[in-house]
Tab-separated table of C-alpha atoms in Angstrom:
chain	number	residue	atom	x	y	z
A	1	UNK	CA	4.258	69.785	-17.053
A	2	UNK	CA	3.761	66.482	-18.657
A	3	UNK	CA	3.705	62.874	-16.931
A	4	UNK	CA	7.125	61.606	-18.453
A	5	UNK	CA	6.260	57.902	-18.510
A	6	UNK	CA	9.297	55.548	-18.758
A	7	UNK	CA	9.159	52.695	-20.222
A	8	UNK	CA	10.112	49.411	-18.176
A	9	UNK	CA	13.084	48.077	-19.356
A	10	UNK	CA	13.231	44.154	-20.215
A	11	UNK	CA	15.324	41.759	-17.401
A	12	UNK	CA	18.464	40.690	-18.447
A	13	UNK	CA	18.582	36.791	-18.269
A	14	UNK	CA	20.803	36.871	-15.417
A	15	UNK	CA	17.814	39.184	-13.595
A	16	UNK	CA	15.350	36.943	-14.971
A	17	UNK	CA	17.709	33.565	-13.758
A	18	UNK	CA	17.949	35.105	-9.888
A	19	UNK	CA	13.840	35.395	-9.626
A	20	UNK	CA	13.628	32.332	-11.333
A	21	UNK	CA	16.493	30.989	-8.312
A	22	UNK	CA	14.850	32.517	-5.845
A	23	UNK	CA	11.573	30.992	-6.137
A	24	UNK	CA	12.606	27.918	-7.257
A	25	UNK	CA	14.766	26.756	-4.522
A	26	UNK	CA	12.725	26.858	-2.166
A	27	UNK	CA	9.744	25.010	-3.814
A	28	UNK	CA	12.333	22.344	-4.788
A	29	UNK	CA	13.228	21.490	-1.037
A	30	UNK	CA	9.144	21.474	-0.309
A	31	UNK	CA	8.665	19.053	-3.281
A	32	UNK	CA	11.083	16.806	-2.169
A	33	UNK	CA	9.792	16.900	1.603
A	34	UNK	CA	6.716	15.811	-0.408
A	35	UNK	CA	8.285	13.048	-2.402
A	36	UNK	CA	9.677	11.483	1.258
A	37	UNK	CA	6.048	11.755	2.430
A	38	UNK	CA	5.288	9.673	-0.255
A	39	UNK	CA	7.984	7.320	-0.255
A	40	UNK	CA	7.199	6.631	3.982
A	41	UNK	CA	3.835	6.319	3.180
A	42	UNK	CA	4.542	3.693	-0.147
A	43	UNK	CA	6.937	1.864	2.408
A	44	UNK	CA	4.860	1.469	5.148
A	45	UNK	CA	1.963	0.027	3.098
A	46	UNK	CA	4.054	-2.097	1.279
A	47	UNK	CA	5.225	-3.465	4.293
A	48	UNK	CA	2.017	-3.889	5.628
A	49	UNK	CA	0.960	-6.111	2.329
A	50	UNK	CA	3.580	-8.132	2.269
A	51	UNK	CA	3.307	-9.019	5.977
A	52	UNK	CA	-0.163	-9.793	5.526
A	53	UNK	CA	0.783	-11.901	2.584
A	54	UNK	CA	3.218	-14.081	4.615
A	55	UNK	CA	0.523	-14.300	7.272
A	56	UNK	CA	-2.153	-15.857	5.038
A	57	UNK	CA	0.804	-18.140	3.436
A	58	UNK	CA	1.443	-19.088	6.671
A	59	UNK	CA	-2.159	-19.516	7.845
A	60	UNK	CA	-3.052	-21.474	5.041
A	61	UNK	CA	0.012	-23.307	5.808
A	62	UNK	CA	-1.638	-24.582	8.793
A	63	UNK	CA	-4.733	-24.998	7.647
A	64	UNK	CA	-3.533	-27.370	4.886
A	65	UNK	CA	-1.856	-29.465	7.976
A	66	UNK	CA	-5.344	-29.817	9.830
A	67	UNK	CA	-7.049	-31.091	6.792
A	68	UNK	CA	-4.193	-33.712	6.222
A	69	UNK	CA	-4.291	-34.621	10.180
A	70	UNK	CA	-7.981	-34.622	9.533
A	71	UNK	CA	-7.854	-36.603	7.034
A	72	UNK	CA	-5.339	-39.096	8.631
A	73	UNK	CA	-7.746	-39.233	11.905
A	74	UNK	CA	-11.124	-39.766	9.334
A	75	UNK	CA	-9.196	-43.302	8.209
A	76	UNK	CA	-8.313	-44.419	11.352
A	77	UNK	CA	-11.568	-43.791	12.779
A	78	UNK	CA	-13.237	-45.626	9.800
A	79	UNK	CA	-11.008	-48.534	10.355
A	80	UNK	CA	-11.577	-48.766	14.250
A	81	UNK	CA	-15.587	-48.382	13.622
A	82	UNK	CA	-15.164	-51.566	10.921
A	83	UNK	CA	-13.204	-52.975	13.747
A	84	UNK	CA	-16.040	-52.498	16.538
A	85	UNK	CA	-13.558	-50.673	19.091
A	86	UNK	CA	-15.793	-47.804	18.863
A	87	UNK	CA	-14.128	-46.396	22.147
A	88	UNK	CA	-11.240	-45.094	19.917
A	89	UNK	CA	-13.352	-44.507	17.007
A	90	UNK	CA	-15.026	-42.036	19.601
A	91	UNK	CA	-11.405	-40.500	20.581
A	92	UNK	CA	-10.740	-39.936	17.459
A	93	UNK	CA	-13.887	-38.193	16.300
A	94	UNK	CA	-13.343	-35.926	19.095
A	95	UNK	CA	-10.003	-35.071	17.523
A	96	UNK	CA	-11.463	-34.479	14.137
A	97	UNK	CA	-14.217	-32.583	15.639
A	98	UNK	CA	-11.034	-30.020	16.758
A	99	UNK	CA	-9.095	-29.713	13.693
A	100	UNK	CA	-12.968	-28.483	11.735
A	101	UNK	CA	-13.210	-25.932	15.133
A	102	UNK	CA	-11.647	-25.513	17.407
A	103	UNK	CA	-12.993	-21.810	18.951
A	104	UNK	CA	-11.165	-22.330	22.241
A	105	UNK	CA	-7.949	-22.153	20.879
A	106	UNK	CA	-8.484	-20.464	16.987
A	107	UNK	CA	-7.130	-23.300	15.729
A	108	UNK	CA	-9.468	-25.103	14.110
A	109	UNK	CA	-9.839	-25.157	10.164
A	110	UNK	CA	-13.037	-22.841	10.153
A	111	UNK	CA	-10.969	-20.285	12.820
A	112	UNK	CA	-8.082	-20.709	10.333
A	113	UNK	CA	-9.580	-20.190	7.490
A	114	UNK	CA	-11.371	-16.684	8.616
A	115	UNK	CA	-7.765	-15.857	9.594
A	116	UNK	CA	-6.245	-16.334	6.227
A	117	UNK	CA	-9.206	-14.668	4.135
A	118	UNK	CA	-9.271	-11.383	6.922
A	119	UNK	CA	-4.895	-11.361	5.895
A	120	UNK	CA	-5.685	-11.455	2.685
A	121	UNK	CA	-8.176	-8.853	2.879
A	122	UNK	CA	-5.797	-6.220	4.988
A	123	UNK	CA	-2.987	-7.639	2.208
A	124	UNK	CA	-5.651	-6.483	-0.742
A	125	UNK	CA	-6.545	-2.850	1.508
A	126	UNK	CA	-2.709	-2.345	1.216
A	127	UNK	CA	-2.199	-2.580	-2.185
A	128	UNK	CA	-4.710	-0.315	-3.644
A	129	UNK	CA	-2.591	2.222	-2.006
A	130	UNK	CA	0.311	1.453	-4.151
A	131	UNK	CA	-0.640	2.797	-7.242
A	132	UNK	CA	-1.707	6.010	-6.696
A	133	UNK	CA	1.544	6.325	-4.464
A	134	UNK	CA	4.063	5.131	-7.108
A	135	UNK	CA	2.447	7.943	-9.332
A	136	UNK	CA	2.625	10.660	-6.893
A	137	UNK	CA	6.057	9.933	-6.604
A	138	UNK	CA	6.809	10.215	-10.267
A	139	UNK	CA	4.643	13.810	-10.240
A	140	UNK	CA	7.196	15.047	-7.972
A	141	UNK	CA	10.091	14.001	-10.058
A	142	UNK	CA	8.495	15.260	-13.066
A	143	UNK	CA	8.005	18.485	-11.677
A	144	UNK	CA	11.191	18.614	-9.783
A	145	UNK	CA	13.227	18.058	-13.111
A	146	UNK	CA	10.590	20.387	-14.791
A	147	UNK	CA	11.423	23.598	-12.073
A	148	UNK	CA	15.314	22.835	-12.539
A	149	UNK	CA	14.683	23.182	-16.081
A	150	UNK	CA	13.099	26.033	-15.825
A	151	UNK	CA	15.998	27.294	-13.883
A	152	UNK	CA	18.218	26.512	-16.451
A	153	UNK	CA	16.304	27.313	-19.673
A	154	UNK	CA	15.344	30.558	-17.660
A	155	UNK	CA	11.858	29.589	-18.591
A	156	UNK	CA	8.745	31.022	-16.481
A	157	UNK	CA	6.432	28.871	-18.146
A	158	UNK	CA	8.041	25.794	-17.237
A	159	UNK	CA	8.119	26.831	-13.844
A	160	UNK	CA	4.677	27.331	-13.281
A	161	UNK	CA	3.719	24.031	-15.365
A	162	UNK	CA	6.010	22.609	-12.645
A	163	UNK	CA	3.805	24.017	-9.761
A	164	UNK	CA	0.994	22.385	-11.542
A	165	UNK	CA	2.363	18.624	-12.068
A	166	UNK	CA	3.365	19.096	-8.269
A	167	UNK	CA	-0.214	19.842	-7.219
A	168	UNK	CA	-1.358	16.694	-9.738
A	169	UNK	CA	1.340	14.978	-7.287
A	170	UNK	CA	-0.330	16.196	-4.354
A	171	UNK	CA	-3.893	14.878	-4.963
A	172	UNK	CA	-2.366	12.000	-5.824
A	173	UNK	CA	-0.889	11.716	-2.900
A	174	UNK	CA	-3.880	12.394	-1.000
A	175	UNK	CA	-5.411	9.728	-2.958
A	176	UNK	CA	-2.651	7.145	-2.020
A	177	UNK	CA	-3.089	7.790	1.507
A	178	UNK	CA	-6.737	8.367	2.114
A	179	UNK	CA	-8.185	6.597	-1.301
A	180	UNK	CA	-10.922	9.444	-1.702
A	181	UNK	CA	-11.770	7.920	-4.919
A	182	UNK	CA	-12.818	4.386	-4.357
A	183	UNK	CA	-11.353	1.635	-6.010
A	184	UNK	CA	-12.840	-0.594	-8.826
Protein backbone atom coordinates (compact mmCIF):
# COMPACT_ATOMS: atom_id res chain seq x y z
CA UNK A 1 0.00 0.00 0.00
CA UNK A 2 1.08 3.49 -0.61
CA UNK A 3 2.20 6.24 2.06
CA UNK A 4 -0.98 8.57 1.66
CA UNK A 5 0.74 11.85 2.54
CA UNK A 6 -1.66 14.68 3.58
CA UNK A 7 -1.02 17.77 3.03
CA UNK A 8 -0.91 20.31 6.10
CA UNK A 9 -3.60 22.50 5.95
CA UNK A 10 -2.90 26.44 6.34
CA UNK A 11 -4.02 28.11 10.08
CA UNK A 12 -6.91 30.04 10.00
CA UNK A 13 -6.08 33.61 11.35
CA UNK A 14 -7.90 33.01 14.41
CA UNK A 15 -5.36 29.70 14.87
CA UNK A 16 -2.61 31.77 13.79
CA UNK A 17 -3.94 34.93 16.37
CA UNK A 18 -4.08 32.27 19.58
CA UNK A 19 -0.16 31.14 18.97
CA UNK A 20 0.57 34.50 18.24
CA UNK A 21 -1.51 35.28 22.00
CA UNK A 22 -0.01 32.74 23.55
CA UNK A 23 3.48 33.63 23.12
CA UNK A 24 3.09 37.04 23.18
CA UNK A 25 1.60 37.61 26.49
CA UNK A 26 3.82 36.35 28.28
CA UNK A 27 6.94 38.05 26.73
CA UNK A 28 4.97 41.32 27.09
CA UNK A 29 4.75 41.04 31.03
CA UNK A 30 8.78 40.04 30.95
CA UNK A 31 9.47 43.17 28.80
CA UNK A 32 7.80 45.34 30.96
CA UNK A 33 9.47 43.76 34.22
CA UNK A 34 12.46 44.85 32.09
CA UNK A 35 11.37 48.36 31.33
CA UNK A 36 10.83 48.86 35.49
CA UNK A 37 14.40 47.53 35.82
CA UNK A 38 15.32 50.20 33.79
CA UNK A 39 13.28 52.89 34.99
CA UNK A 40 14.70 51.97 39.02
CA UNK A 41 17.92 51.89 37.73
CA UNK A 42 17.48 55.56 35.53
CA UNK A 43 15.90 56.85 38.91
CA UNK A 44 18.32 55.92 41.20
CA UNK A 45 21.22 57.38 39.17
CA UNK A 46 19.50 60.34 38.49
CA UNK A 47 19.05 60.83 41.94
CA UNK A 48 22.39 60.18 42.71
CA UNK A 49 23.56 63.12 40.09
CA UNK A 50 21.51 65.51 41.12
CA UNK A 51 22.42 65.05 44.81
CA UNK A 52 25.89 65.26 43.97
CA UNK A 53 25.14 68.36 42.01
CA UNK A 54 23.55 70.16 45.02
CA UNK A 55 26.51 68.97 47.07
CA UNK A 56 29.20 70.65 44.94
CA UNK A 57 26.71 73.85 44.67
CA UNK A 58 26.70 73.77 48.10
CA UNK A 59 30.41 73.10 48.65
CA UNK A 60 31.41 75.67 46.44
CA UNK A 61 28.98 77.69 48.28
CA UNK A 62 31.23 77.57 51.14
CA UNK A 63 34.18 77.75 49.62
CA UNK A 64 33.26 81.08 47.96
CA UNK A 65 32.51 82.31 51.79
CA UNK A 66 36.17 81.37 52.98
CA UNK A 67 37.76 83.23 50.19
CA UNK A 68 35.57 86.38 50.97
CA UNK A 69 36.34 85.89 54.93
CA UNK A 70 39.83 85.41 53.63
CA UNK A 71 39.88 88.09 51.91
CA UNK A 72 38.24 90.34 54.61
CA UNK A 73 40.98 88.93 57.27
CA UNK A 74 44.06 89.64 54.39
CA UNK A 75 42.91 93.64 54.75
CA UNK A 76 42.70 93.80 58.19
CA UNK A 77 45.85 92.13 58.73
CA UNK A 78 47.55 94.50 56.17
CA UNK A 79 46.16 97.43 57.97
CA UNK A 80 47.22 96.25 61.58
CA UNK A 81 50.92 95.34 60.13
CA UNK A 82 50.96 99.26 58.63
CA UNK A 83 49.73 100.00 62.06
CA UNK A 84 52.68 98.10 64.00
CA UNK A 85 50.15 96.03 66.31
CA UNK A 86 51.59 93.03 64.83
CA UNK A 87 50.04 90.96 67.79
CA UNK A 88 46.68 91.04 65.86
CA UNK A 89 48.24 91.06 62.56
CA UNK A 90 49.56 87.60 63.95
CA UNK A 91 45.82 86.54 65.08
CA UNK A 92 44.68 87.18 62.12
CA UNK A 93 47.16 85.36 59.93
CA UNK A 94 46.42 82.44 61.97
CA UNK A 95 42.81 82.80 60.87
CA UNK A 96 43.69 83.09 57.25
CA UNK A 97 46.06 80.33 57.58
CA UNK A 98 42.51 78.19 58.46
CA UNK A 99 40.21 79.28 55.86
CA UNK A 100 43.42 78.06 52.94
CA UNK A 101 43.45 74.53 55.32
CA UNK A 102 42.11 73.69 57.61
CA UNK A 103 42.70 69.50 57.71
CA UNK A 104 41.45 69.24 61.28
CA UNK A 105 38.14 70.13 60.56
CA UNK A 106 37.80 69.76 56.31
CA UNK A 107 37.03 73.05 56.23
CA UNK A 108 39.52 74.81 54.81
CA UNK A 109 39.43 76.10 51.06
CA UNK A 110 41.96 73.36 49.77
CA UNK A 111 39.67 70.50 51.89
CA UNK A 112 36.69 72.26 50.23
CA UNK A 113 37.68 72.44 47.13
CA UNK A 114 38.70 68.49 46.81
CA UNK A 115 35.15 68.08 48.15
CA UNK A 116 33.40 69.92 45.43
CA UNK A 117 35.61 68.52 42.42
CA UNK A 118 35.22 64.55 44.04
CA UNK A 119 30.87 65.69 43.89
CA UNK A 120 31.28 66.69 40.77
CA UNK A 121 33.08 63.75 39.71
CA UNK A 122 30.41 61.07 41.35
CA UNK A 123 27.71 63.83 39.69
CA UNK A 124 29.66 63.24 36.09
CA UNK A 125 29.92 58.96 36.95
CA UNK A 126 26.07 59.32 37.24
CA UNK A 127 25.23 60.76 34.22
CA UNK A 128 26.94 58.67 31.71
CA UNK A 129 24.49 56.19 32.89
CA UNK A 130 21.62 58.15 31.65
CA UNK A 131 21.86 57.76 28.18
CA UNK A 132 22.18 54.40 27.54
CA UNK A 133 19.23 53.99 30.14
CA UNK A 134 16.78 56.44 28.49
CA UNK A 135 17.41 54.27 25.27
CA UNK A 136 16.87 50.99 26.78
CA UNK A 137 13.77 52.21 27.91
CA UNK A 138 12.55 53.31 24.54
CA UNK A 139 13.78 49.56 23.09
CA UNK A 140 11.29 48.15 25.32
CA UNK A 141 8.51 50.36 24.22
CA UNK A 142 9.39 49.89 20.73
CA UNK A 143 9.26 46.35 20.98
CA UNK A 144 6.38 46.21 23.31
CA UNK A 145 4.16 48.21 20.74
CA UNK A 146 5.95 46.11 17.98
CA UNK A 147 4.70 42.40 19.73
CA UNK A 148 1.07 44.00 20.25
CA UNK A 149 1.19 44.73 16.71
CA UNK A 150 2.06 41.71 15.81
CA UNK A 151 -0.81 40.45 17.79
CA UNK A 152 -3.06 42.44 16.04
CA UNK A 153 -1.78 42.41 12.43
CA UNK A 154 -1.40 38.56 13.17
CA UNK A 155 2.09 39.10 11.93
CA UNK A 156 4.99 36.49 12.90
CA UNK A 157 7.54 38.60 11.54
CA UNK A 158 6.83 41.44 13.61
CA UNK A 159 6.90 39.38 16.49
CA UNK A 160 10.17 38.08 16.23
CA UNK A 161 11.64 41.64 15.08
CA UNK A 162 10.09 42.48 18.48
CA UNK A 163 12.21 39.81 20.35
CA UNK A 164 15.10 41.38 18.64
CA UNK A 165 14.62 45.29 19.52
CA UNK A 166 13.99 43.78 23.12
CA UNK A 167 17.38 42.07 23.22
CA UNK A 168 18.94 45.60 21.58
CA UNK A 169 17.03 46.88 24.89
CA UNK A 170 18.70 44.47 26.96
CA UNK A 171 22.38 45.22 26.11
CA UNK A 172 21.49 48.45 26.45
CA UNK A 173 20.48 48.03 29.55
CA UNK A 174 23.42 46.21 30.56
CA UNK A 175 25.30 49.03 29.24
CA UNK A 176 23.37 51.63 31.40
CA UNK A 177 24.05 49.78 34.43
CA UNK A 178 27.50 48.36 34.14
CA UNK A 179 28.92 50.85 31.20
CA UNK A 180 30.83 47.84 29.47
CA UNK A 181 31.63 50.15 26.75
CA UNK A 182 33.55 53.03 28.13
CA UNK A 183 32.61 56.40 27.67
CA UNK A 184 34.24 59.11 25.42
Amino acid sequence: MADVKTEAKPLSRSEREALIKDKAGLVIVIMALFMAITTYFANQHSSAGLKNMLKATDTYALFQSKSIKQAIAEGQRDDYVARGEKAKAELLQKKIDRYESDPEKGEGKKELLAKAQAYEKARDEASKHSPWLTFASMAFQLAIVLLSASILAVNNKMYKISLYVAVAGMLLLGQGIWLWIPSF
